[in-house]
XYZ file of N, CA, C and O in Angstrom:
852
model
N -99.104 174.659 90.496
C -98.482 173.596 89.680
C -99.166 172.550 90.486
O -98.968 171.387 89.691
N -99.165 172.388 91.631
C -99.783 171.477 92.553
C -101.248 170.812 91.831
O -101.655 169.766 91.793
N -101.803 172.069 91.676
C -103.381 171.665 91.179
C -103.381 170.738 89.807
O -104.084 170.252 89.662
N -102.265 171.691 89.012
C -102.331 171.180 87.889
C -101.843 169.540 87.499
O -102.537 168.919 87.032
N -101.060 169.216 88.580
C -100.638 167.914 88.440
C -101.621 166.902 88.676
O -101.745 165.887 88.582
N -102.334 167.449 89.921
C -103.278 166.535 90.675
C -104.255 166.203 89.634
O -104.948 165.156 89.594
N -104.839 167.481 89.121
C -105.748 167.309 88.041
C -105.485 166.270 86.775
O -106.402 165.720 86.322
N -104.280 166.482 86.417
C -103.701 165.656 85.131
C -103.608 164.356 85.561
O -104.024 163.298 84.648
N -103.472 163.925 86.987
C -103.297 162.623 87.322
C -104.655 162.139 87.594
O -104.886 160.807 87.013
N -105.529 162.824 87.966
C -107.026 162.199 88.100
C -107.524 162.461 86.700
O -108.300 161.211 86.513
N -107.300 163.050 85.572
C -107.724 162.772 84.472
C -107.065 161.697 83.581
O -107.917 160.954 83.092
N -105.940 161.312 83.829
C -105.509 160.185 83.351
C -106.129 158.713 83.980
O -106.228 158.214 83.122
N -106.135 158.762 85.260
C -106.755 157.602 85.764
C -108.172 157.634 85.403
O -108.663 156.575 85.031
N -109.012 158.689 85.266
C -110.340 158.714 84.409
C -110.441 158.149 83.385
O -111.165 157.327 82.912
N -109.514 158.434 82.388
C -109.262 158.143 81.127
C -109.147 156.587 81.105
O -109.644 155.733 80.266
N -108.135 156.451 81.908
C -107.737 155.010 81.998
C -108.640 153.871 82.267
O -109.139 152.712 81.829
N -109.695 154.575 83.049
C -110.870 153.528 83.733
C -112.040 153.564 82.511
O -112.504 152.549 82.673
N -112.167 154.583 81.793
C -113.200 154.652 80.751
C -112.777 153.382 79.851
O -113.302 152.688 78.894
N -111.277 153.372 79.349
C -110.805 152.341 78.303
C -110.816 151.158 78.780
O -111.517 150.234 78.237
N -110.504 150.848 80.244
C -110.795 149.627 80.529
C -112.626 149.166 80.637
O -112.722 147.985 80.031
N -113.187 150.110 81.036
C -114.634 149.753 81.157
C -115.177 149.637 79.673
O -115.876 148.624 79.277
N -114.674 150.372 78.563
C -115.187 150.081 77.021
C -114.295 148.646 76.953
O -115.454 148.028 76.044
N -113.414 148.167 77.296
C -113.058 146.789 77.150
C -113.686 145.988 77.561
O -114.106 144.720 76.783
N -114.259 145.943 78.549
C -115.010 144.821 79.542
C -116.491 144.880 78.564
O -116.913 143.947 78.567
N -117.273 146.153 78.149
C -118.280 146.131 77.776
C -118.212 145.444 76.294
O -119.069 144.849 75.958
N -116.994 145.786 75.484
C -116.877 145.037 74.459
C -117.022 143.662 74.381
O -117.432 142.702 73.584
N -116.151 143.205 75.418
C -116.007 141.576 75.485
C -117.194 141.018 75.914
O -117.874 140.006 75.795
N -117.951 141.716 76.894
C -119.542 141.194 77.318
C -120.272 141.123 75.995
O -120.880 140.238 75.964
N -120.213 142.080 74.790
C -121.035 142.022 73.749
C -120.500 140.568 73.135
O -121.453 140.070 72.272
N -119.288 140.290 73.017
C -118.784 139.083 72.409
C -119.625 137.729 73.025
O -120.032 136.688 72.527
N -119.402 137.887 74.323
C -120.153 136.759 75.061
C -121.448 136.909 75.084
O -122.079 135.981 74.901
N -122.272 137.823 74.815
C -123.768 137.818 74.302
C -124.045 137.090 72.913
O -125.099 136.592 72.755
N -122.956 137.655 72.027
C -123.415 137.001 71.028
C -123.148 135.495 70.989
O -123.955 134.699 70.267
N -122.052 134.862 71.560
C -122.029 133.620 71.638
C -123.007 132.863 72.278
O -123.669 131.795 71.804
N -123.655 133.506 73.257
C -124.858 133.217 73.704
C -126.055 132.949 73.013
O -126.848 131.686 72.908
N -126.263 133.862 72.016
C -127.216 133.706 71.262
C -126.851 132.825 70.075
O -127.990 132.142 69.761
N -125.666 132.652 69.700
C -125.431 131.759 68.917
C -125.559 130.300 69.233
O -125.980 129.457 68.435
N -125.359 130.004 70.660
C -125.290 128.847 71.274
C -126.987 128.271 70.953
O -127.465 127.301 70.520
N -127.988 129.057 71.248
C -129.530 129.004 70.984
C -129.697 128.806 69.911
O -130.559 127.722 69.412
N -129.137 129.338 69.039
C -129.721 129.386 67.347
C -129.218 128.087 66.979
O -130.211 127.553 66.358
N -128.169 127.614 67.157
C -127.284 126.510 66.639
C -128.389 125.392 67.409
O -128.717 124.181 66.612
N -128.917 125.275 68.477
C -129.718 124.721 69.108
C -130.914 124.267 68.553
O -131.563 123.501 67.983
N -131.694 125.553 68.064
C -133.029 125.308 67.631
C -133.029 125.022 66.501
O -133.634 124.223 65.514
N -131.933 125.728 65.361
C -132.014 125.161 64.026
C -131.513 123.584 63.781
O -132.010 123.096 62.728
N -130.952 122.898 64.756
C -130.677 121.578 64.651
C -131.370 120.641 65.395
O -131.559 119.437 65.489
N -132.809 121.377 65.927
C -133.461 120.575 66.944
C -134.499 119.913 65.823
O -134.796 120.194 65.022
N -134.799 118.323 66.153
C -135.491 117.664 65.208
C -137.000 118.202 65.153
O -137.638 118.505 66.364
N -137.550 118.333 64.160
C -138.962 118.938 63.891
C -139.041 120.397 63.428
O -139.859 120.673 62.773
N -137.869 121.039 63.737
C -137.574 122.405 63.386
C -137.977 122.867 61.888
O -138.683 123.639 61.654
N -137.179 122.330 61.358
C -137.104 122.170 59.829
C -138.304 121.942 59.155
O -138.854 122.690 58.189
N -139.056 120.828 59.710
C -140.050 120.340 58.872
C -141.340 121.306 59.445
O -142.110 121.728 58.418
N -141.267 121.927 60.677
C -142.120 122.980 60.756
C -142.205 124.223 60.121
O -143.394 124.541 59.731
N -140.728 124.446 59.884
C -140.836 125.852 59.083
C -141.023 125.575 57.922
O -141.864 126.516 57.071
N -140.711 124.509 57.101
C -141.271 124.043 55.631
C -142.783 124.069 55.613
O -143.442 124.641 54.784
N -143.352 123.504 56.564
C -145.046 123.533 56.578
C -145.663 124.812 57.215
O -147.008 124.948 57.382
N -144.789 125.742 57.746
C -145.199 126.830 58.276
C -146.235 126.811 59.244
O -147.329 127.399 59.647
N -145.871 125.559 60.139
C -146.922 124.941 61.282
C -146.405 125.922 62.474
O -145.260 125.546 63.115
N -146.938 126.946 62.926
C -146.271 127.677 63.919
C -146.647 127.155 65.285
O -145.879 127.211 66.202
N -147.929 126.136 65.275
C -148.127 125.769 66.936
C -147.168 124.743 66.970
O -146.694 124.543 68.175
N -146.321 124.365 65.997
C -145.649 122.896 66.357
C -144.162 123.666 66.589
O -143.535 123.248 67.342
N -143.938 124.851 65.851
C -142.745 125.513 66.353
C -142.877 125.916 67.664
O -141.780 126.064 68.409
N -144.000 126.446 68.019
C -144.137 127.060 69.365
C -143.879 125.877 70.527
O -143.195 126.126 71.456
N -144.396 124.633 70.077
C -144.355 123.591 71.143
C -142.582 122.980 71.302
O -142.306 122.965 72.493
N -141.837 123.333 70.353
C -140.566 122.790 70.274
C -139.799 123.850 70.901
O -138.638 123.493 71.548
N -139.893 125.144 70.448
C -139.101 126.232 70.669
C -139.144 126.826 72.152
O -138.231 127.515 72.770
N -140.387 126.888 72.498
C -140.779 127.697 73.887
C -140.007 127.029 74.963
O -139.363 127.993 75.734
N -139.982 125.608 74.966
C -139.080 125.385 76.414
C -137.436 125.596 76.176
O -136.693 125.986 77.015
N -137.022 125.614 75.062
C -135.856 126.103 74.646
C -135.334 127.513 75.184
O -134.536 127.950 75.798
N -136.338 128.359 74.593
C -136.458 129.873 74.857
C -136.420 130.349 76.317
O -135.484 130.935 76.956
N -137.202 129.301 77.197
C -137.301 129.595 78.445
C -136.076 129.106 79.089
O -135.645 129.966 80.117
N -135.495 127.914 78.871
C -134.566 127.564 79.614
C -133.352 128.532 79.196
O -132.343 128.484 80.136
N -133.183 129.042 77.925
C -131.931 129.877 77.720
C -132.050 131.450 77.926
O -131.278 132.137 77.954
N -133.491 131.580 78.565
C -133.533 132.895 78.796
C -133.636 133.876 77.840
O -133.265 134.933 77.957
N -134.119 133.270 76.592
C -134.148 134.371 75.347
C -135.115 135.315 75.551
O -136.230 134.930 75.952
N -134.892 136.631 74.862
C -136.254 137.508 75.027
C -136.589 137.500 73.782
O -137.867 137.758 73.666
N -136.178 136.998 72.672
C -136.680 137.200 71.199
C -136.318 135.956 70.289
O -135.316 135.756 70.221
N -137.193 135.043 69.998
C -137.138 134.129 69.019
C -138.143 134.170 67.556
O -139.175 134.211 67.784
N -137.337 134.444 66.659
C -138.209 134.704 65.290
C -137.956 133.548 64.403
O -136.707 133.520 63.677
N -139.006 132.925 63.885
C -138.604 132.041 62.756
C -139.310 132.626 61.369
O -140.241 133.021 61.545
N -138.454 132.685 60.487
C -138.876 133.515 59.068
C -138.945 132.448 58.038
O -137.902 131.415 58.032
N -139.706 132.479 56.969
C -139.508 131.661 55.739
C -138.598 132.433 54.761
O -137.856 133.332 55.285
N -138.377 131.804 53.554
C -137.511 132.360 52.567
C -137.490 133.639 52.128
O -136.863 134.350 51.650
N -138.847 134.443 52.127
C -139.269 135.532 52.025
C -138.998 136.684 53.271
O -139.116 137.851 52.706
N -138.514 135.967 54.369
C -138.267 136.932 55.304
C -139.378 137.205 56.358
O -139.278 138.299 56.829
N -140.537 136.659 56.172
C -141.670 136.863 56.789
C -141.977 135.801 57.951
O -141.440 134.753 57.941
N -142.148 136.579 59.067
C -142.422 135.699 60.258
C -143.340 134.523 60.112
O -144.783 134.625 60.213
N -142.995 133.362 60.387
C -143.695 132.208 60.682
C -144.320 131.997 61.979
O -145.309 131.698 62.614
N -143.413 132.438 63.075
C -143.765 132.633 64.513
C -142.629 133.351 65.142
O -141.247 133.286 64.805
N -143.041 134.340 66.001
C -142.056 135.009 66.817
C -142.720 135.172 68.416
O -143.732 135.004 68.543
N -141.751 134.359 68.998
C -141.764 134.330 70.399
C -141.331 135.558 71.168
O -139.868 135.749 71.102
N -141.656 136.379 71.948
C -141.022 137.537 72.532
C -141.355 137.607 74.172
O -142.531 137.612 74.389
N -140.415 137.585 74.821
C -140.836 137.650 76.212
C -141.553 138.802 76.737
O -141.074 140.025 76.179
N -142.263 138.872 77.517
C -143.037 140.189 78.055
C -142.191 140.721 79.202
O -141.567 139.913 80.127
N -141.771 142.152 79.164
C -141.294 142.626 79.934
C -141.473 142.470 81.609
O -142.589 142.592 81.945
N -140.618 142.254 82.328
C -140.889 141.775 83.776
C -141.972 140.998 84.209
O -142.565 141.055 85.115
N -142.060 139.960 83.035
C -142.985 138.969 83.185
C -142.343 137.575 83.757
O -140.988 137.612 83.704
N -142.954 136.746 84.196
C -142.182 135.457 84.548
C -141.316 134.838 83.419
O -141.655 135.125 82.229
N -140.555 134.035 83.636
C -139.545 133.491 82.439
C -140.550 132.987 81.314
O -140.108 133.039 80.115
N -141.530 132.264 81.778
C -142.298 131.426 80.682
C -143.320 132.172 79.948
O -144.173 131.755 79.103
N -143.298 133.487 80.262
C -144.540 134.271 79.731
C -144.103 134.898 78.296
O -143.417 135.885 78.437
N -144.306 134.382 77.198
C -144.131 135.033 76.053
C -145.102 135.355 75.131
O -146.238 134.452 75.184
N -145.255 136.214 74.335
C -146.254 136.733 73.275
C -145.833 135.777 71.885
O -144.989 135.954 71.480
N -146.746 135.473 71.548
C -146.535 134.382 70.087
C -147.503 135.326 69.315
O -148.568 135.565 69.205
N -146.819 135.749 67.913
C -147.020 136.540 66.903
C -146.765 135.944 65.446
O -145.504 135.302 65.757
N -147.121 136.430 64.543
C -146.454 136.039 63.206
C -146.771 137.035 62.192
O -147.637 137.900 62.322
N -146.088 137.118 60.986
C -146.405 137.993 59.911
C -145.524 139.199 59.960
O -145.744 140.108 58.841
N -144.665 139.599 61.040
C -143.559 140.607 60.749
C -142.888 140.569 59.697
O -142.021 139.310 59.285
N -142.230 141.433 58.732
C -141.417 141.366 57.962
C -139.870 141.597 58.589
O -139.459 142.764 59.061
N -138.670 140.989 57.933
C -137.384 140.910 58.533
C -136.436 141.329 57.174
O -135.472 141.355 57.345
N -136.824 141.194 56.130
C -136.201 141.073 55.091
C -135.543 142.560 54.691
O -134.669 142.752 53.676
N -135.931 143.574 55.334
C -135.356 144.970 55.088
C -134.077 145.073 55.928
O -133.494 145.851 55.441
N -133.596 144.099 56.483
C -132.448 144.200 57.439
C -131.454 143.589 56.674
O -131.625 142.301 56.033
N -130.010 144.401 56.513
C -129.194 143.617 55.554
C -128.600 142.501 56.049
O -128.213 141.487 55.424
N -128.462 142.443 57.489
C -127.850 140.988 58.146
C -128.962 139.731 57.765
O -128.398 138.843 57.947
N -130.209 140.034 57.771
C -131.313 139.028 57.326
C -131.066 138.527 55.820
O -131.175 137.440 55.675
N -130.840 139.724 55.258
C -130.797 139.321 53.377
C -129.524 138.588 53.319
O -129.568 137.887 52.591
N -128.277 138.515 53.991
C -127.261 137.827 53.918
C -127.473 136.464 54.285
O -126.823 135.417 53.870
N -128.210 136.025 55.320
C -128.739 134.746 55.609
C -129.623 134.180 54.401
O -129.439 133.076 54.131
N -130.865 134.914 54.130
C -131.498 134.600 53.111
C -131.000 134.148 51.742
O -131.190 133.486 50.780
N -129.827 135.092 51.496
C -129.126 134.890 50.064
C -127.890 133.659 50.280
O -127.545 133.323 49.193
N -128.013 132.886 51.571
C -126.984 131.758 51.371
C -125.588 132.518 51.532
O -124.831 131.652 51.293
N -125.298 133.707 51.971
C -124.237 134.090 51.790
C -123.215 133.912 52.972
O -123.506 133.488 54.191
N -121.944 133.538 53.014
C -120.949 133.106 53.849
C -119.661 134.026 54.001
O -119.308 134.569 52.958
N -119.305 134.408 55.133
C -117.917 135.195 55.205
C -117.076 134.186 55.864
O -117.260 133.134 56.261
N -115.784 134.965 56.273
C -114.917 133.949 57.043
C -115.277 133.689 58.393
O -114.849 132.716 58.722
N -116.498 134.226 59.014
C -116.773 133.452 60.105
C -117.960 132.381 59.928
O -118.537 131.920 61.047
N -118.636 132.405 58.713
C -119.838 131.316 58.622
C -120.747 132.045 57.971
O -120.861 133.033 57.183
N -122.229 131.241 58.135
C -123.453 131.658 57.390
C -124.199 132.373 58.330
O -125.365 132.400 58.333
N -123.736 132.979 59.648
C -124.561 133.539 60.604
C -124.125 134.842 60.768
O -122.968 135.457 60.801
N -125.199 135.884 60.934
C -124.761 137.428 61.123
C -125.360 137.816 62.368
O -126.648 137.440 62.448
N -125.036 138.935 62.543
C -125.647 139.629 63.811
C -125.505 141.164 63.423
O -124.933 141.745 62.724
N -126.683 141.846 64.373
C -126.762 143.356 63.998
C -127.630 143.956 65.162
O -128.684 142.840 65.937
N -127.732 145.267 65.584
C -128.724 145.777 66.410
C -129.498 146.560 65.329
O -129.134 147.328 64.527
N -130.853 146.173 65.845
C -132.045 146.612 64.932
C -132.943 147.787 65.631
O -133.047 147.411 67.160
N -133.518 148.621 65.123
C -134.587 149.181 65.635
C -135.941 148.622 65.274
O -136.155 149.053 63.984
N -136.514 147.949 65.909
C -137.862 147.284 65.382
C -139.182 148.497 65.976
O -138.973 148.983 67.308
N -140.496 147.669 65.477
C -141.500 148.365 66.196
C -141.694 147.655 67.472
O -142.297 148.311 68.435
N -141.065 146.714 68.039
C -141.304 145.955 69.073
C -139.980 146.385 70.207
O -139.916 146.003 71.316
N -139.015 147.560 69.817
C -138.072 147.763 70.533
C -136.821 147.720 69.800
O -136.662 147.389 68.670
N -135.652 148.071 70.493
C -134.356 147.839 70.022
C -133.677 146.822 70.526
O -133.611 146.533 71.695
N -133.177 145.892 69.594
C -132.857 144.544 70.012
C -131.553 144.207 69.254
O -131.075 144.859 68.016
N -130.961 143.346 69.939
C -129.183 142.822 69.391
C -129.939 141.415 68.866
O -130.311 140.641 69.481
N -129.802 141.243 67.767
C -129.964 139.969 66.869
C -128.928 139.203 66.211
O -128.083 139.928 65.977
N -129.094 137.833 66.348
C -128.181 137.258 65.486
C -129.344 136.206 64.588
O -129.993 135.530 65.275
N -128.773 135.819 63.544
C -129.652 135.253 62.575
C -128.872 134.106 61.857
O -127.451 134.347 61.641
N -129.428 133.140 61.790
C -128.836 131.798 60.957
C -129.851 131.093 60.025
O -131.177 131.213 60.522
N -129.403 130.225 59.108
C -130.444 129.393 58.380
C -130.776 128.140 59.092
O -130.015 127.871 59.868
N -132.060 127.807 58.393
C -132.579 126.621 58.783
C -132.227 125.688 57.458
O -132.914 125.850 56.643
N -131.881 124.404 57.867
C -131.754 123.419 56.826
C -132.347 122.200 57.390
O -132.452 121.842 58.359
N -132.732 121.348 56.177
C -133.328 120.283 56.125
C -132.321 119.197 56.109
O -131.031 119.614 56.186
N -132.651 117.718 56.644
C -131.480 116.963 56.692
C -130.884 116.678 55.409
O -129.735 116.282 55.436
N -131.434 116.979 54.434
C -130.783 116.779 53.087
C -129.961 118.134 52.564
O -129.570 118.358 51.350
N -129.983 118.944 53.407
C -129.245 120.425 53.124
C -130.097 121.332 52.633
O -129.329 122.363 51.770
N -131.270 121.247 52.425
C -132.133 122.355 51.869
C -132.516 123.415 52.586
O -132.849 123.104 53.769
N -132.320 124.662 52.318
C -132.397 125.708 52.906
C -133.633 126.086 53.127
O -134.425 126.475 52.097
N -134.599 126.468 54.081
C -136.194 126.440 54.181
C -136.588 127.656 54.872
O -137.764 128.006 54.888
N -135.512 128.172 55.480
C -135.766 129.516 56.402
C -134.631 129.929 57.405
O -133.621 129.490 57.112
N -134.906 130.746 58.214
C -134.014 131.291 59.111
C -134.519 131.157 60.594
O -135.789 131.689 60.703
N -133.807 131.509 61.588
C -134.304 131.800 63.104
C -133.159 132.811 63.291
O -132.152 133.313 63.025
N -133.926 133.763 64.350
C -133.137 134.801 64.845
C -133.365 134.641 66.306
O -134.438 134.671 66.595
N -132.237 135.158 66.914
C -132.280 135.078 68.374
C -131.825 136.489 68.877
O -130.960 137.045 68.744
N -132.770 136.999 69.557
C -132.225 138.424 70.109
C -132.541 138.651 71.754
O -133.222 137.958 72.427
N -131.810 139.911 72.194
C -131.946 140.348 73.310
C -132.019 141.658 73.434
O -131.473 142.325 72.364
N -132.930 142.298 73.990
C -133.163 143.852 73.940
C -132.039 144.925 74.527
O -131.343 144.128 75.625
N -131.776 145.782 73.884
C -130.869 146.724 74.203
C -130.868 147.458 75.638
O -129.723 147.386 76.700
N -132.187 147.383 76.096
C -132.572 147.921 77.309
C -132.096 146.819 78.400
O -131.553 147.244 79.601
N -132.186 145.675 78.246
C -131.728 144.686 78.857
C -130.351 144.352 78.913
O -129.439 144.365 80.086
N -129.411 144.579 77.695
C -128.139 144.493 77.777
C -127.362 145.938 78.745
O -126.437 145.658 79.383
N -128.038 147.034 78.724
C -127.501 148.162 79.371
C -127.655 147.757 80.746
O -126.598 148.358 81.771
N -128.719 147.160 80.989
C -129.057 147.208 82.552
C -127.855 145.783 82.984
O -127.337 146.422 84.311
N -127.589 144.967 82.436
C -126.770 143.889 82.669
C -125.393 144.618 82.681
O -124.473 143.981 83.626
N -124.824 145.261 81.831
C -123.607 145.785 81.636
C -123.510 146.693 82.909
O -122.143 146.689 83.672
N -124.496 147.404 83.297
C -124.424 148.171 84.387
C -124.007 147.429 85.932
O -123.284 147.647 86.606
N -124.784 146.250 85.918
C -124.687 145.386 87.047
C -122.961 144.829 86.912
O -122.331 144.503 87.830
N -122.563 144.567 85.717
C -121.325 143.768 85.463
C -120.239 144.658 85.672
O -118.922 144.027 86.150
N -120.150 145.593 85.180
C -119.079 146.530 84.858
C -118.997 147.880 86.000
O -118.079 148.515 86.183
N -120.050 148.190 86.524
C -120.484 149.386 87.501
C -120.174 150.697 86.672
O -120.168 151.345 87.180
N -120.224 150.689 85.421
C -120.343 151.814 84.439
C -121.651 152.039 83.960
O -122.391 151.190 83.386
N -121.741 153.203 83.282
C -122.841 153.418 82.553
C -122.823 153.285 81.221
O -121.575 153.563 80.537
N -123.684 152.656 80.474
C -123.508 152.235 79.181
C -124.689 152.821 78.121
O -125.769 152.972 78.620
N -124.286 153.243 76.792
C -125.463 153.906 76.165
C -124.815 153.138 74.604
O -123.828 153.143 74.334
N -125.817 152.545 74.177
C -125.718 152.359 72.583
C -126.408 153.268 71.689
O -127.320 154.003 72.012
N -125.301 153.527 70.668
C -125.754 154.591 69.912
C -125.951 154.080 68.007
O -125.207 152.932 67.843
N -126.909 154.541 67.563
C -126.802 154.387 66.044
C -125.853 154.704 65.448
O -125.170 155.493 66.102
N -125.594 154.387 64.131
C -124.287 154.628 63.735
C -124.265 156.183 62.928
O -123.271 156.787 62.853
N -125.432 156.861 63.068
C -125.575 158.370 62.667
C -125.373 159.084 64.118
O -125.278 160.392 63.875
N -125.107 158.430 65.291
C -125.080 159.152 66.311
C -125.837 159.411 67.271
O -125.552 159.851 68.399
N -127.116 159.189 66.784
C -128.201 159.271 68.148
C -128.309 158.109 69.048
O -127.984 156.824 68.655
N -128.399 158.346 70.251
C -128.358 157.277 71.224
C -129.674 156.457 71.245
O -130.872 156.843 70.798
N -129.557 155.301 71.362
C -130.878 154.410 71.352
C -131.274 153.913 72.796
O -132.686 154.090 73.155
N -130.442 153.497 73.434
C -131.171 153.083 74.886
C -129.580 153.510 75.899
O -128.632 153.468 75.369
N -129.944 153.962 77.206
C -128.786 154.073 77.976
C -129.170 153.751 79.405
O -130.409 153.959 79.877
N -128.039 153.365 80.221
C -128.338 153.146 81.646
C -128.271 154.449 82.339
O -128.555 154.370 83.658
N -128.008 155.484 81.538
C -128.074 156.866 82.279
C -129.306 157.563 82.619
O -129.524 158.133 83.458
N -130.297 156.977 81.954
C -131.587 157.641 82.031
C -132.228 157.144 83.410
O -132.051 156.222 84.065
N -132.888 158.340 84.036
C -133.654 157.790 85.057
C -135.215 157.972 84.777
O -135.399 158.226 83.513
N -136.177 158.011 85.768
C -137.549 157.777 85.252
C -138.053 159.152 84.831
O -139.137 159.163 84.021
N -137.385 160.229 85.088
C -137.974 161.599 84.265
C -137.217 161.902 83.405
O -137.677 162.898 82.683
N -136.460 161.262 82.564
C -135.589 161.436 81.483
C -135.915 160.460 80.248
O -136.526 159.544 80.308
N -135.772 161.068 78.981
C -135.885 160.246 77.959
C -134.739 160.238 77.120
O -133.812 160.878 77.612
N -134.605 159.220 76.040
C -133.447 159.018 75.472
C -132.842 160.175 74.654
O -131.823 160.742 74.394
N -133.905 160.983 74.416
C -133.582 162.355 73.590
C -132.938 163.429 74.454
O -132.384 164.363 73.838
N -132.952 162.870 76.085
C -132.223 164.023 76.958
C -130.651 163.833 76.798
O -129.866 164.914 77.237
N -129.995 162.832 76.322
C -128.973 162.348 76.176
C -128.254 163.334 75.062
O -128.732 162.992 74.015
N -127.084 163.913 75.137
C -126.393 164.929 74.378
C -125.601 164.020 73.354
O -124.503 163.465 74.042
N -125.784 163.922 72.237
C -125.131 162.874 71.042
C -124.092 163.849 70.356
O -123.683 163.090 69.370
N -124.391 165.119 70.603
C -123.541 165.816 69.360
C -122.223 165.756 69.149
O -121.726 165.756 68.133
N -121.310 165.399 70.284
C -119.976 165.008 70.153
C -119.691 164.060 69.695
O -119.002 163.807 68.712
N -120.629 162.914 69.822
C -120.320 161.592 69.085
C -120.651 161.469 67.661
O -120.047 161.162 66.863
N -121.724 162.638 67.417
C -121.876 162.562 66.106
C -120.955 163.264 65.173
O -120.740 162.810 64.151
N -120.380 164.198 65.934
C -119.038 165.079 65.381
C -118.184 163.886 64.643
O -117.449 163.899 63.934
N -117.732 163.122 66.025
C -116.527 162.171 65.981
C -117.110 160.970 64.801
O -115.821 160.687 64.134
N -118.184 160.874 64.708
C -118.434 159.589 63.465
C -118.578 160.663 62.164
O -118.133 159.919 61.283
């Protein structure tokens, strides 16, 4: 009886701790989304951005956006045209100095539903900006997307601000002292702070989560 009482007490405490950590992680995601939105609004409303997007002037976009990306410590900044094609993508090199970004163009973003919402000019109760977790060729990222307008209100493109899920799980580990795993909607894990150097993401058993979904 004593063993059962002790076990039940420990189990209840452990469950309560998991619930609390889950709430903390959810709150952190809200904070991360707000941070990406702040950078998005700053870039979308910076003088010269709309004209550079209209002209598809990647060099001008880089001159304007790079200092803002560095100052905000953003990992990914994507400027796309009305067709969803990247005019300029700035992505921070992993483990590199803050100002070390790779500049590319030509990636397609129109296959993602949250980008389509922005492209179509749709609005919901929260406005005209949308967020999602995506798996891209350059990694798993959490993105926030919003439109870019000219001074006369013409929509000329969109900007996406992103942070890698690997960075997020590392930060959550430091901030909550708990292990965090991001899962796809079908139940398979994307990234996790549980991994060691000898493990891969496939080593995490997602069967129970898949069954729950």
